[in-house]
Short mmCIF file of C-alpha atoms in Angstrom, two decimals:
data_model
loop_
_atom_site.label_atom_id
_atom_site.label_comp_id
_atom_site.label_asym_id
_atom_site.label_seq_id
_atom_site.Cartn_x
_atom_site.Cartn_y
_atom_site.Cartn_z
CA UNK A 1 1.59 14.36 -0.95
CA UNK A 2 4.71 16.49 -0.52
CA UNK A 3 6.04 13.93 1.95
CA UNK A 4 5.61 11.13 -0.61
CA UNK A 5 7.51 13.10 -3.24
CA UNK A 6 10.26 13.82 -0.72
CA UNK A 7 10.65 10.11 0.01
CA UNK A 8 10.52 9.33 -3.71
CA UNK A 9 13.29 11.81 -4.38
CA UNK A 10 15.45 10.63 -1.46
CA UNK A 11 14.95 6.88 -1.83
CA UNK A 12 14.56 6.46 -5.58
CA UNK A 13 15.86 9.35 -7.64
CA UNK A 14 18.76 11.13 -5.90
CA UNK A 15 22.16 10.09 -7.24
CA UNK A 16 20.81 7.86 -9.99
CA UNK A 17 21.01 8.17 -13.74
CA UNK A 18 18.83 6.33 -16.20
CA UNK A 19 19.92 5.32 -19.70
CA UNK A 20 16.47 5.86 -21.17
CA UNK A 21 12.93 6.90 -20.39
CA UNK A 22 11.90 3.23 -20.51
CA UNK A 23 14.48 2.30 -17.87
CA UNK A 24 13.28 5.18 -15.66
CA UNK A 25 9.64 4.15 -16.10
CA UNK A 26 10.33 0.47 -15.35
CA UNK A 27 12.37 1.31 -12.25
CA UNK A 28 9.73 3.77 -11.05
CA UNK A 29 6.98 1.18 -11.54
CA UNK A 30 8.99 -1.30 -9.45
CA UNK A 31 9.55 1.32 -6.74
CA UNK A 32 5.83 2.12 -6.60
CA UNK A 33 5.06 -1.58 -6.10
CA UNK A 34 7.71 -1.65 -3.35
CA UNK A 35 6.19 1.46 -1.72
CA UNK A 36 2.64 0.07 -1.81
CA UNK A 37 3.46 -3.43 -0.58
CA UNK A 38 6.89 -3.92 1.01
CA UNK A 39 8.19 -0.63 2.42
CA UNK A 40 7.98 -0.52 6.23
CA UNK A 41 6.09 2.54 7.44
CA UNK A 42 6.10 4.20 10.83
CA UNK A 43 2.42 5.12 10.57
CA UNK A 44 1.65 1.39 10.22
CA UNK A 45 3.58 0.60 13.43
CA UNK A 46 6.63 -0.51 11.44
CA UNK A 47 4.71 -2.95 9.28
CA UNK A 48 4.61 -3.04 5.51
CA UNK A 49 1.27 -2.15 3.90
CA UNK A 50 0.91 -5.80 2.88
CA UNK A 51 1.48 -7.02 6.47
CA UNK A 52 -0.93 -4.40 7.81
CA UNK A 53 -3.68 -5.46 5.38
CA UNK A 54 -3.19 -9.11 6.31
CA UNK A 55 -3.37 -8.27 10.03
CA UNK A 56 -6.65 -6.42 9.57
CA UNK A 57 -8.12 -9.35 7.63
CA UNK A 58 -7.29 -11.83 10.40
CA UNK A 59 -8.43 -9.64 13.30
#
């Protein structure tokens, strides 16, 4: 969990300013979708979670 928050801070939050809570929430929601579907991960052999799921369904 701490590792996820570290990545969130480094990749999403650091150096950014948001005009409103709504903007922050919308951007965070989009980042979470990116994290869960499109972000390449070393533990998945460099695949995105979406690619990894599709590979396991076809195997």
